[in-house]
Short mmCIF file of C-alpha atoms in Angstrom, two decimals:
data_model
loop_
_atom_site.label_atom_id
_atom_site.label_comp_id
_atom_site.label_asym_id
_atom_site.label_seq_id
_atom_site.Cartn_x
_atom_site.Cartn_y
_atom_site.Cartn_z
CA UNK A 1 0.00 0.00 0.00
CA UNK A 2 2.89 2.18 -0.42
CA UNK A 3 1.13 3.69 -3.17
CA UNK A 4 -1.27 5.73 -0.53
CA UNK A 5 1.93 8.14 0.61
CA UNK A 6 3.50 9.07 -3.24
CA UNK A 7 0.81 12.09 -4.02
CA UNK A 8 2.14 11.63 -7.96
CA UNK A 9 0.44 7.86 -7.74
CA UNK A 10 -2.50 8.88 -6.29
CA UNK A 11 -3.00 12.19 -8.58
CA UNK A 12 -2.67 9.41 -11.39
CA UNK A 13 -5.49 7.69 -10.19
CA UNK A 14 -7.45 10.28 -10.00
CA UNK A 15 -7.00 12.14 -12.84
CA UNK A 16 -7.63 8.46 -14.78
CA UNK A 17 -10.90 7.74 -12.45
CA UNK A 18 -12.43 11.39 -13.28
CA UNK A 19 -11.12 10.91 -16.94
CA UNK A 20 -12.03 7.43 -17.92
CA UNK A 21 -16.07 7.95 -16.40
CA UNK A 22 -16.70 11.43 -17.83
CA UNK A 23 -15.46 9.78 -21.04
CA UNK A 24 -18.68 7.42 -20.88
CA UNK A 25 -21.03 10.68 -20.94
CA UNK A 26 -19.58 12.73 -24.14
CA UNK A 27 -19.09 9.45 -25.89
CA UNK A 28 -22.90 8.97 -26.94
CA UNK A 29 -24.15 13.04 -27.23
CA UNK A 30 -21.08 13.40 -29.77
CA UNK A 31 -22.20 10.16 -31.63
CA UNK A 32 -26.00 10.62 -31.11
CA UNK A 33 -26.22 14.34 -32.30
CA UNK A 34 -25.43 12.87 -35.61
CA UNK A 35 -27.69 10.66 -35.24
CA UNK A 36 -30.63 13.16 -34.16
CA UNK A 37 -29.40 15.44 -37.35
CA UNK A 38 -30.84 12.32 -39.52
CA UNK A 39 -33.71 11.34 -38.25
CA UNK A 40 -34.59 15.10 -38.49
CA UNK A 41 -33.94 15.50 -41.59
CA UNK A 42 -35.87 12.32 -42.47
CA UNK A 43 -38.69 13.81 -41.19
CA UNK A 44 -38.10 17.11 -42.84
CA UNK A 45 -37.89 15.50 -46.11
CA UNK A 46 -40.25 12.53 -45.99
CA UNK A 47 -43.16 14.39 -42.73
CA UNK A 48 -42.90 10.68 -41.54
CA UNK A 49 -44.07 11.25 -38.11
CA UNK A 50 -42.01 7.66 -37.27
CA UNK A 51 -38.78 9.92 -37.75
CA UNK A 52 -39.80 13.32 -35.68
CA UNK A 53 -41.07 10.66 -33.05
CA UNK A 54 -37.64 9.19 -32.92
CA UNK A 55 -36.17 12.46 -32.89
CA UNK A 56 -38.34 13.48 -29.51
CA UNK A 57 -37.58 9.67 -28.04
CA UNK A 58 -33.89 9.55 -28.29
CA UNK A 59 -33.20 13.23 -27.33
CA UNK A 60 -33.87 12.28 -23.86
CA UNK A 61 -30.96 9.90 -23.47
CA UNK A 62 -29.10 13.49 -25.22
CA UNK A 63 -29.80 15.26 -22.62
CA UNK A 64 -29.18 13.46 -19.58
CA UNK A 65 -26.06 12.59 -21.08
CA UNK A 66 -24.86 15.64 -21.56
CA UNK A 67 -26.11 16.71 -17.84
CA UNK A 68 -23.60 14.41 -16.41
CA UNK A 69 -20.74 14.48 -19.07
CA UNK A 70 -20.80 18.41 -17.88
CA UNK A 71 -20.60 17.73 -14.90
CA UNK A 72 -17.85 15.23 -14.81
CA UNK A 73 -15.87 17.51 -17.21
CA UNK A 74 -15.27 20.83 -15.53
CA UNK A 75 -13.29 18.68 -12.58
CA UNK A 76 -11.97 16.84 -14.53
CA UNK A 77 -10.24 20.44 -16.21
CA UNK A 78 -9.91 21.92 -12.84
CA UNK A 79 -7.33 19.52 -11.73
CA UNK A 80 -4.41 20.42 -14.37
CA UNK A 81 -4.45 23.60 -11.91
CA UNK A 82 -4.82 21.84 -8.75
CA UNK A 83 -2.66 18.54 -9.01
CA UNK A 84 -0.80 19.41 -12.57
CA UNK A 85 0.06 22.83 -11.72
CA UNK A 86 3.53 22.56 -13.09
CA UNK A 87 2.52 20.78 -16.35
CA UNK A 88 0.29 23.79 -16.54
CA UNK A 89 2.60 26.04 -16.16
CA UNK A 90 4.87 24.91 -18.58
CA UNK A 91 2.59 24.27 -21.46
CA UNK A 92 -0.20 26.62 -20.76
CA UNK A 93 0.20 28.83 -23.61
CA UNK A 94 -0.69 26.10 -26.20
CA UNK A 95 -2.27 23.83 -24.05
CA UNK A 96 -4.27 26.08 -22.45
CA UNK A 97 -5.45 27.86 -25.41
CA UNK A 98 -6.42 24.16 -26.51
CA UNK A 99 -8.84 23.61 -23.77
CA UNK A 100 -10.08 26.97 -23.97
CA UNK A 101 -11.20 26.58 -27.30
CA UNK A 102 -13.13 23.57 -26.38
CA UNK A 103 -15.03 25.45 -23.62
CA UNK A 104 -15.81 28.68 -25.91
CA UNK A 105 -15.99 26.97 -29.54
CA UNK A 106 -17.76 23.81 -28.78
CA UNK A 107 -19.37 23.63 -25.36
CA UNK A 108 -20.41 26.95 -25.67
CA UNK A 109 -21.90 27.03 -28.66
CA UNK A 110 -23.93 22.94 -28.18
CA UNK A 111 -25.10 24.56 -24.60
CA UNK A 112 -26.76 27.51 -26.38
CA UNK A 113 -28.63 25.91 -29.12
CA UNK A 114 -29.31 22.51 -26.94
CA UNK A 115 -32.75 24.65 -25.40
CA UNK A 116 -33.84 25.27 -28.67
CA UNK A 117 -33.66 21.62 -29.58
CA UNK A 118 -35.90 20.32 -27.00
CA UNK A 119 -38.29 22.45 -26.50
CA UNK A 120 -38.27 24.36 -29.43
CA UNK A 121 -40.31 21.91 -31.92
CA UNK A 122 -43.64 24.35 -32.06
CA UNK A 123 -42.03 27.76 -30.77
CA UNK A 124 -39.84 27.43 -34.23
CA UNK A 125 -39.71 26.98 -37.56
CA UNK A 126 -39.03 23.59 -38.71
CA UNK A 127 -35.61 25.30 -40.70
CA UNK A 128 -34.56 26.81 -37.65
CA UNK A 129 -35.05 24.07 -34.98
CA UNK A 130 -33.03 21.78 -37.37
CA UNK A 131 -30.84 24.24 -37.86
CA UNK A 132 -30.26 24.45 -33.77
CA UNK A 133 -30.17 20.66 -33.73
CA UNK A 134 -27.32 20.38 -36.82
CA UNK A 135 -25.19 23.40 -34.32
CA UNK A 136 -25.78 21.16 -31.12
CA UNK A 137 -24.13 17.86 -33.18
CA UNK A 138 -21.76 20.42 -34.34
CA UNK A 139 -20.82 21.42 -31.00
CA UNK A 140 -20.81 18.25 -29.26
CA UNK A 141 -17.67 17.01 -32.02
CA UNK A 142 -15.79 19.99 -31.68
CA UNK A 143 -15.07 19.18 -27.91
CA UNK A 144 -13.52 15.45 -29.92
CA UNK A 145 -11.73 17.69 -32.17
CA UNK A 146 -10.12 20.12 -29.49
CA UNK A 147 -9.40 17.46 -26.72
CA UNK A 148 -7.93 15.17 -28.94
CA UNK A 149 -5.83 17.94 -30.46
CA UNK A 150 -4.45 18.55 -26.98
CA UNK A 151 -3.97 15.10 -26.07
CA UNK A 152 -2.33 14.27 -29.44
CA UNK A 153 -0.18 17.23 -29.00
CA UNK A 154 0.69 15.51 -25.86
CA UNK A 155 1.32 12.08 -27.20
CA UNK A 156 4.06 13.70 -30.56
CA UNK A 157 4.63 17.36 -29.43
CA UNK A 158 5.82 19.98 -32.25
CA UNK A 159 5.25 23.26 -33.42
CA UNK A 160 7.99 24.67 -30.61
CA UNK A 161 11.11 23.41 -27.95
CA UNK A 162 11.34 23.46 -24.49
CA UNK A 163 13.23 26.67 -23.23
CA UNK A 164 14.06 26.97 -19.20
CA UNK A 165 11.26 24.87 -18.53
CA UNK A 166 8.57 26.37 -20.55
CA UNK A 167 7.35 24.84 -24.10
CA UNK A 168 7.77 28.22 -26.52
CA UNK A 169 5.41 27.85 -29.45
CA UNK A 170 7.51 29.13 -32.31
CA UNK A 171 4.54 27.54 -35.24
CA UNK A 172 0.81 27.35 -33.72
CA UNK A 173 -0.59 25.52 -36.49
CA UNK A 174 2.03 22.87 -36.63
CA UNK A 175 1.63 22.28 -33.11
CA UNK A 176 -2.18 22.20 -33.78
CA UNK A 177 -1.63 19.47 -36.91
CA UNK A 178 0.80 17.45 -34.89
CA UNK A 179 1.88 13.95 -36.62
CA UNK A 180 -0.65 12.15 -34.63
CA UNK A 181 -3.49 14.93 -34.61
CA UNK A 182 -5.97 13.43 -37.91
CA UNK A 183 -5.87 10.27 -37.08
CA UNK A 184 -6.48 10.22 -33.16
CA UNK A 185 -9.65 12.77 -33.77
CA UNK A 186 -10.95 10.60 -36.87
CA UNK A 187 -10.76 7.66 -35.05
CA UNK A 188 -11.74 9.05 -31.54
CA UNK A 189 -14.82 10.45 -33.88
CA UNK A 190 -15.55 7.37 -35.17
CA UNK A 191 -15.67 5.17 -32.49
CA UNK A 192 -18.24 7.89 -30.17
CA UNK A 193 -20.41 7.31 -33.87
CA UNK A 194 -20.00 3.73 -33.47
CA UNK A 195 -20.29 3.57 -29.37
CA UNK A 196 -23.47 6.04 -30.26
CA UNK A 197 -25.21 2.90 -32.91
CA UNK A 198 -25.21 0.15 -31.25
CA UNK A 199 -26.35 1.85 -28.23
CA UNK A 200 -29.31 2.88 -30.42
CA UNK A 201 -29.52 -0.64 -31.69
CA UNK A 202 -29.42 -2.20 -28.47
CA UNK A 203 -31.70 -0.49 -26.95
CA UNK A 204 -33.74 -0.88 -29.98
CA UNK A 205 -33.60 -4.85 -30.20
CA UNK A 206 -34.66 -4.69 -26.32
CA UNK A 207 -37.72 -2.95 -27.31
CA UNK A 208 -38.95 -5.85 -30.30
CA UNK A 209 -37.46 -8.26 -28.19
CA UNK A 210 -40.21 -7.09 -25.53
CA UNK A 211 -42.45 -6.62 -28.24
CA UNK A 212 -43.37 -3.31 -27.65
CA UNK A 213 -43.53 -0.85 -30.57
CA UNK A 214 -41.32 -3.49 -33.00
CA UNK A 215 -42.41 -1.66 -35.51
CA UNK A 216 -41.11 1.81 -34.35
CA UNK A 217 -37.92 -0.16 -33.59
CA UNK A 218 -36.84 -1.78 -36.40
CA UNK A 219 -37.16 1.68 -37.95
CA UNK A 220 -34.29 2.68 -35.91
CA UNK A 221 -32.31 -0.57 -35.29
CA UNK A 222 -32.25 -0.53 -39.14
CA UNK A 223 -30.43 3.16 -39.42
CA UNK A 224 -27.99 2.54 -36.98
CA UNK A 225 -27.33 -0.74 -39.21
CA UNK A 226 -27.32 1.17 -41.73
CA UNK A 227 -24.91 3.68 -40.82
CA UNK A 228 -22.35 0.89 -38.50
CA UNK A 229 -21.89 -0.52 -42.36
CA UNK A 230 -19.79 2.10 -43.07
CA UNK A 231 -18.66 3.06 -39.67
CA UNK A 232 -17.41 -0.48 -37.94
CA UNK A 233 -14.79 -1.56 -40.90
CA UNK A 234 -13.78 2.15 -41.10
CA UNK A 235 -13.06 2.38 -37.59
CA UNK A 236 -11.08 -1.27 -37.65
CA UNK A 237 -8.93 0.58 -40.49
CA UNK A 238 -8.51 3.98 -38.73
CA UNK A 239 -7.19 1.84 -35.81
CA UNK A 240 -4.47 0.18 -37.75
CA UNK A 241 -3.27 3.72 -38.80
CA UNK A 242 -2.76 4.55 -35.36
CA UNK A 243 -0.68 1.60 -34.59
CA UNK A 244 1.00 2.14 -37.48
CA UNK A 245 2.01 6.04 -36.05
CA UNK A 246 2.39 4.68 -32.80
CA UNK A 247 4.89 2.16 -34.29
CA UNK A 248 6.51 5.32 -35.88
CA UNK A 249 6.65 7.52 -33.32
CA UNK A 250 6.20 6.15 -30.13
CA UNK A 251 8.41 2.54 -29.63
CA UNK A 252 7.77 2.02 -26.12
CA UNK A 253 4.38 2.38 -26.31
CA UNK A 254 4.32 -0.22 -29.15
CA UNK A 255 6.69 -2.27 -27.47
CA UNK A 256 4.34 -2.57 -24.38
CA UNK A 257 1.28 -2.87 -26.34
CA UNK A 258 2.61 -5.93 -27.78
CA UNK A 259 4.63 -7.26 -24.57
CA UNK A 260 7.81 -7.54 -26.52
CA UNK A 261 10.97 -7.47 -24.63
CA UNK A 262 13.62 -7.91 -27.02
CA UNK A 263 14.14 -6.21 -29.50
CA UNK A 264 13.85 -7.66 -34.01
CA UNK A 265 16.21 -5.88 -36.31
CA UNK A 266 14.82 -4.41 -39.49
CA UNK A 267 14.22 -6.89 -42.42
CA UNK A 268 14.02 -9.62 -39.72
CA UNK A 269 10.00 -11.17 -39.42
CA UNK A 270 8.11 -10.05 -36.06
CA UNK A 271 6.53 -12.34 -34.23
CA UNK A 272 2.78 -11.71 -32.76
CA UNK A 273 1.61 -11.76 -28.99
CA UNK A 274 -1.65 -13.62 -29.28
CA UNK A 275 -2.39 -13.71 -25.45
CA UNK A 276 0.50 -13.16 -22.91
CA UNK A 277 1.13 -12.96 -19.31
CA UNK A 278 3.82 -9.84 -19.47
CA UNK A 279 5.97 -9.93 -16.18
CA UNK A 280 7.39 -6.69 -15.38
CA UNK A 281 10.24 -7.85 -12.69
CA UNK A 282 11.69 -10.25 -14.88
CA UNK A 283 11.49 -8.59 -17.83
CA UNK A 284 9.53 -11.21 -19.90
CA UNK A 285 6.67 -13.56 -20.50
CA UNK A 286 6.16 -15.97 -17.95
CA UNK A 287 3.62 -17.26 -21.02
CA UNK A 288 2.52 -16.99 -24.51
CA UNK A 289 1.08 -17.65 -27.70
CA UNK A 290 3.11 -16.05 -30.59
CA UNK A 291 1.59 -16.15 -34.38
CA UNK A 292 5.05 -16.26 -36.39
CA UNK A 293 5.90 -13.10 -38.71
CA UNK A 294 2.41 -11.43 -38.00
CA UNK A 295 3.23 -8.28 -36.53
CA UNK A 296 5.17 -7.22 -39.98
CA UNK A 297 1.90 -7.98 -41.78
CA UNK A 298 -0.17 -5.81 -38.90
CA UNK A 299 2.08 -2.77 -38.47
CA UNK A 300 2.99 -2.51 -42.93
CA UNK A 301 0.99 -5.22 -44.63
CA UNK A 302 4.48 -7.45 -45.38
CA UNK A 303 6.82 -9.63 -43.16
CA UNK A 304 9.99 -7.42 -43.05
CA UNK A 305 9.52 -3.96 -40.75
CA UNK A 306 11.00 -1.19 -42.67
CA UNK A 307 12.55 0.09 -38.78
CA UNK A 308 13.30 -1.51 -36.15
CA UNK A 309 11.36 -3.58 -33.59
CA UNK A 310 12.66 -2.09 -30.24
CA UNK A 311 11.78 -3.91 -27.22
CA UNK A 312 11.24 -2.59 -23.65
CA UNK A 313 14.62 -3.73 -22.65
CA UNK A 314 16.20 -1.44 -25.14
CA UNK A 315 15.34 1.64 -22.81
CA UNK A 316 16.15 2.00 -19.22
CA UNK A 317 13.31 1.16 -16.62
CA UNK A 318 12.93 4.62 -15.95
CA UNK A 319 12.37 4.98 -19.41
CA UNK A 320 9.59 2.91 -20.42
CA UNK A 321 6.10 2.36 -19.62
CA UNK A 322 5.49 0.07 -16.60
CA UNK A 323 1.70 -2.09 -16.11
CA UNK A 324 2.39 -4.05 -19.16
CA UNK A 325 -0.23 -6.29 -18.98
CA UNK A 326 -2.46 -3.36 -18.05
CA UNK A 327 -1.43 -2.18 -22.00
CA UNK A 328 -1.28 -5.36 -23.57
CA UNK A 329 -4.75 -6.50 -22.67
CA UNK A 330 -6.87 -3.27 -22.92
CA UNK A 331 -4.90 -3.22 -26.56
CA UNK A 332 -6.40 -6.29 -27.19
CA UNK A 333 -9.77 -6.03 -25.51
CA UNK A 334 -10.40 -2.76 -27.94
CA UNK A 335 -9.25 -4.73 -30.93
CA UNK A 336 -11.71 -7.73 -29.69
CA UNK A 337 -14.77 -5.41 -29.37
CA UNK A 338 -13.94 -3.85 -32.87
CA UNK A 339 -13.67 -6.86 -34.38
CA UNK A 340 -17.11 -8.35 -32.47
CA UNK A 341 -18.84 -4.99 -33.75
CA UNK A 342 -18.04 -5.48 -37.18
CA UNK A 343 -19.11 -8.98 -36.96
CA UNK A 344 -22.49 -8.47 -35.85
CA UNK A 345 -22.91 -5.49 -38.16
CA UNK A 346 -22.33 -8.23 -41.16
CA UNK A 347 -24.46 -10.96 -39.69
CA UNK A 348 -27.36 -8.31 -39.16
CA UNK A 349 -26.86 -6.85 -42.84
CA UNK A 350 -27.08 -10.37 -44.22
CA UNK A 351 -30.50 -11.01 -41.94
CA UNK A 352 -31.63 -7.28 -43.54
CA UNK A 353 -30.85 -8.47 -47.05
CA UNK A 354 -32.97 -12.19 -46.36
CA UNK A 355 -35.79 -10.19 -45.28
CA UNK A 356 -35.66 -11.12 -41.85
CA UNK A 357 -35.56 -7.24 -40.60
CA UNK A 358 -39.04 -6.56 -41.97
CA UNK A 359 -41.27 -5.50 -38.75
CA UNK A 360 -43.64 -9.01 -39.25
CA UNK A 361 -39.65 -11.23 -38.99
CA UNK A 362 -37.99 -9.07 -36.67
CA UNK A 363 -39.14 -10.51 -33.62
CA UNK A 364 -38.20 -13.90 -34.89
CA UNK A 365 -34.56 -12.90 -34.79
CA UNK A 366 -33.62 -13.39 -31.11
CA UNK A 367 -30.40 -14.81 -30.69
CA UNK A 368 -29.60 -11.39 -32.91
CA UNK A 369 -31.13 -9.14 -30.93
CA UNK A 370 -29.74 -10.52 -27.74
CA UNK A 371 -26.01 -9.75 -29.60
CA UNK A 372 -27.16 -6.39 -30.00
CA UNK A 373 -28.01 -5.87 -26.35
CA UNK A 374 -25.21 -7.54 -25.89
CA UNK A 375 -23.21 -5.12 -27.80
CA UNK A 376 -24.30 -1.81 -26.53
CA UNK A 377 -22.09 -1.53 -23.80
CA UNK A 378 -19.25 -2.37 -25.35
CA UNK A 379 -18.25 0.90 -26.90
CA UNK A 380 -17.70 2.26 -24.14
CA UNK A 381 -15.21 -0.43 -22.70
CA UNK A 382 -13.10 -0.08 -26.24
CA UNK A 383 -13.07 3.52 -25.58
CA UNK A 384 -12.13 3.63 -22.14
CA UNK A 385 -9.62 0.79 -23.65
CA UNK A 386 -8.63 2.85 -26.08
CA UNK A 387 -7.65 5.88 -23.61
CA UNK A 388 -6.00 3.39 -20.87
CA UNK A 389 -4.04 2.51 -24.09
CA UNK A 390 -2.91 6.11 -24.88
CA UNK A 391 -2.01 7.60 -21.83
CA UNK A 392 -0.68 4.24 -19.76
CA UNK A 393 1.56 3.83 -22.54
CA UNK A 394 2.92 6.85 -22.64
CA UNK A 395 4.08 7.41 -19.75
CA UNK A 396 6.91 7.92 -18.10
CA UNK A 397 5.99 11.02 -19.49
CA UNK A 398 3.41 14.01 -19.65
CA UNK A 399 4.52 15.37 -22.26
CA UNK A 400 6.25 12.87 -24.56
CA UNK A 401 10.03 12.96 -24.23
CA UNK A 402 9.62 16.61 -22.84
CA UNK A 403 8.55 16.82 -19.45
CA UNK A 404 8.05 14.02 -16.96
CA UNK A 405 5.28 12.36 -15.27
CA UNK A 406 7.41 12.81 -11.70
CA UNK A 407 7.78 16.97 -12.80
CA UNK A 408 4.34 17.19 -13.82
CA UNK A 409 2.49 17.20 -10.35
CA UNK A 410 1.80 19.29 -8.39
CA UNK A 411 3.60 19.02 -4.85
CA UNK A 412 0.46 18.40 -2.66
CA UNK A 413 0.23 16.38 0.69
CA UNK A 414 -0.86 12.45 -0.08
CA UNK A 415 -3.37 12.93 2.40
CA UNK A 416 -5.36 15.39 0.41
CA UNK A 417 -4.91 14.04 -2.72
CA UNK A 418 -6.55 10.88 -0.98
CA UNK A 419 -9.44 12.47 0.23
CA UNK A 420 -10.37 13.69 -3.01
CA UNK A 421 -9.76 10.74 -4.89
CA UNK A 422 -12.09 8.89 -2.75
CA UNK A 423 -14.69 12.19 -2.60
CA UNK A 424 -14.29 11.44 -6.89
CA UNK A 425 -15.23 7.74 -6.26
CA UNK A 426 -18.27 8.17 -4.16
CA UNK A 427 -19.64 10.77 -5.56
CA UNK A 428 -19.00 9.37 -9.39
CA UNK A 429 -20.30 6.12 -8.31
CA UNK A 430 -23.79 8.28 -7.27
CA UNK A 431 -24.21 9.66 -10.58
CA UNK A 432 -23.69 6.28 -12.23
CA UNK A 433 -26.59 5.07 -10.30
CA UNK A 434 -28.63 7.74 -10.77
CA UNK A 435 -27.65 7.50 -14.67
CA UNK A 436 -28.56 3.97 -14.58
CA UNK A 437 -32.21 4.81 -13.13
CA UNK A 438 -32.98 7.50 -15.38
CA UNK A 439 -31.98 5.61 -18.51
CA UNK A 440 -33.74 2.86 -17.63
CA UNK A 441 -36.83 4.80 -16.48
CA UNK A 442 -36.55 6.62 -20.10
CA UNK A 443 -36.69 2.69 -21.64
CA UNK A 444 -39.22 1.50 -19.18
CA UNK A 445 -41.95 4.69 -20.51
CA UNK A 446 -40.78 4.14 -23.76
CA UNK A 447 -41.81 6.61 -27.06
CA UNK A 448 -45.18 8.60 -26.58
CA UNK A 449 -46.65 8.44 -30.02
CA UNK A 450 -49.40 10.44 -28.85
CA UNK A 451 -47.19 13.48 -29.63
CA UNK A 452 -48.76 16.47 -31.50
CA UNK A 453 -46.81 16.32 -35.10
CA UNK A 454 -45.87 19.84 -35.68
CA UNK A 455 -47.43 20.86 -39.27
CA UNK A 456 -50.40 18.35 -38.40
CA UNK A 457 -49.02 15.79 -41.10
CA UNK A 458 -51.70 13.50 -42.48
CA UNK A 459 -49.96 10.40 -41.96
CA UNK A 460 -49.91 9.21 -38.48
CA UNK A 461 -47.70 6.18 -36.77
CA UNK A 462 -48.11 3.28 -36.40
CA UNK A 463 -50.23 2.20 -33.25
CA UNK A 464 -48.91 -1.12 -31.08
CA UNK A 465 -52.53 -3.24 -30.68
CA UNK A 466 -51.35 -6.14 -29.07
CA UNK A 467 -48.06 -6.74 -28.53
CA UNK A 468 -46.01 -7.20 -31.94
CA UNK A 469 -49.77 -6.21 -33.75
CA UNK A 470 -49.53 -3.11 -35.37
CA UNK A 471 -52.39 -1.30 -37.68
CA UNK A 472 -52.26 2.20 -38.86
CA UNK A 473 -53.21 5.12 -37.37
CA UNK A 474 -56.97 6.21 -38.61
CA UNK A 475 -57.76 8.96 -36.22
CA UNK A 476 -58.43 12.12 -38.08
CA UNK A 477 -55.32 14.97 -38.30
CA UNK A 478 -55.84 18.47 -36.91
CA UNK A 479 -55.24 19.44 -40.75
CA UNK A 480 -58.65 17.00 -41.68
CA UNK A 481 -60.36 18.28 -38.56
#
């Protein structure tokens, strides 16, 4: 328990408990405003009440996501001040800037328009609420744009040096398109888009699983299938890019992500970690299964690495990141997920194309509707993954190869640091309750199709019967009244 007295340790773990759970929050408003922006537009275009239904439905789970991921994110800020003071110091006037523009260019501006998305649908016209909902989506991105600018800034600084302890930007936009900037954001923006479907879809197959509104909820199962055709091999791809830059530009990283300890000489074939059990004393695997040569075909598509394989014993201890297994398996588990996402996305397209979708089949399909409830939460573990990934593996450092995870902290007593940490814990674990009730009370109510259609369209939803029975709506429209 020695790690209760260093206050660096314990700063660590806080900074990765208030990181890693307000990551869960923006994850699905960044994904879902995109989502929201088509089924608006739908029903723009096509005055299907089915899509301005959806729209009101799935704004809810919006909005009390974006309640909690603001207010897990202004801590979360607050503490490169409080216990990263000196990392603040010495990088404020990029980093700083960084974060600021996510506050004033993208929180800013989804807080102001997010009022007149929900309750704006008969106070506006149609152009301008979808208008307010396309600047909310807009603004919910922006925050993945500027924090992963910052963090990817972290992960291959540039665009200045180091002078007396303070990073001088000498090129702003370099250090803004930084070698790993694109592809961090595209794939950080692809995988809240992903996270954000087959949440939809999940929560969708619950619903016909239930039987309650199927026909409402194929509707939407089959967009976010729609869109996760494109999205889930995308995603896979964008993901080998950034192995391929950390291969490039970060070794150790790579070298822990893959549990290799000794080092392969160019032109020489890689071996593969399948499944390992990395042993950071003795400097090796205690056990393994290796696929022979794969990691040249991974990291370039061919046997022979162009560099260098380095392995963690080519740096000093002090030099390289520790909790290897920690960074070999949540590697792996993010890989695993992307791979089990992109699997069920082809199963469920070749079910779609057999005709088994169709509202009257749909219900027949359990075993693949259980996958997709099955799926839903596993975004958000490959995310948080994905991050534990990133940061873990950087370290010893803050800044890569600048300034030092030791230099970074602030120098605070281990006895506060403590009692914040575990303030963080209890009170985080409160709001995941109390996110867990409200969700599930939104899915318990389910959709009110009883909803006024703004316009008073003539063609009304579907009405649920008996459950799975569905017959049109006949009641006369206030336009026919």
């Amino acid at each position: 328990m020695e790690f209760l007295s260093d206050s660096v340790v314990l700063s660590r773990m806080q900074f990765a408990l208030t990181a890693l759970f307000h990551m869960l929050w923006p994850v699905l408003t960044t994904g879902m405003g995109i989502y929201l922006v088509i089924v608006e537009g739908l029903w723009l275009k096509t005055r299907n009440p089915d899509y301005y239904l959806h729209a009101r439905f799935w704004s809810k789970f919006y909005v009390l996501n974006f309640g909690i991921g603001v207010a897990t994110g202004i801590p979360m800020e607050f503490q490169f001040g409080t216990n990263w003071a000196p990392f603040s110091e010495a990088v404020g006037n990029f980093f700083g800037s960084v974060i600021g523009f996510e506050a004033s260019w993208a929180f800013m501006l989804e807080a102001a328009f997010l009022g007149i998305m929900l309750f704006g649908w008969e106070r506006v016209n149609p152009a301008i609420h979808y208008l307010s909902t396309i600047l909310v989506a807009v603004g919910a991105n922006l925050s993945t744009l500027w924090i992963l600018t910052a963090n990817s800034w972290m992960q291959t600084p540039s665009g200045g040096e180091m002078v007396n302890g303070k990073f001088i930007v000498s090129d702003y936009f370099q250090a803004i398109l930084n070698p790993s900037m694109v592809n961090s954001v595209m794939h950080m923006f692809f995988a809240t888009l992903e996270t954000s479907l087959f949440v939809i879809g999940g929560i969708s197959a619950w619903y016909i699983l239930k039987q309650r509104h199927q026909a409402f909820f194929a509707r939407s199962l089959k967009i976010a299938l729609a869109a996760a055709i494109a999205v889930a091999p995308l995603q896979i791809y964008l993901g080998h890019l950034s192995g391929e830059q950390v291969y490039h530009y970060q070794p150790t990283k790579l070298a822990a992500m893959e549990a290799q300890w000794e080092s392969s000489p160019a032109g020489q074939p890689a071996d593969w970690s399948l499944l390992a059990i990395p042993n950071d004393k003795a400097q090796k695997n205690d056990w393994e299964i290796t696929v022979p040569n794969a990691l040249g075909y991974i990291l370039e598509f061919r046997k022979n690495l162009s560099e260098p394989l380095r392995g963690l014993k080519e740096w000093k201890p002090e030099d390289r990141p520790h909790m290897v297994g920690l960074i070999y398996y949540a590697f792996r588990t993010m890989i695993a997920i992307g791979f089990f996402l992109a699997g069920l996305m082809l199963w469920s397209t070749l079910q779609w194309l057999r005709g088994k979708l169709s509202p009257e089949n749909i219900s027949q399909q359990r075993w693949l509707m259980r996958a997709w409830i099955f799926a839903a939460p596993l975004g958000y573990i490959a995310v948080d993954s994905g991050w534990i990934v990133r940061c873990v593996g950087r370290q010893p450092w803050t800044l890569y190869k600048e300034i030092r995870t030791v230099d970074a902290a602030s120098h605070l007593p281990a006895s506060n640091v403590l009692v914040s940490l575990t303030s963080f814990a209890t009170v985080y674990s409160l709001l995941f309750i109390a996110a867990l009730y409200f969700g599930s009370r939104i899915i318990r109510r389910g959709p009110n199709l009883d909803l006024p259609i703004p316009g008073g369209e003539t063609t009304k939803p579907a009405v649920e019967t008996t459950p799975g029975e569905f017959i049109p709506d006949e009641r006369p429209t206030e336009a026919q009244q």
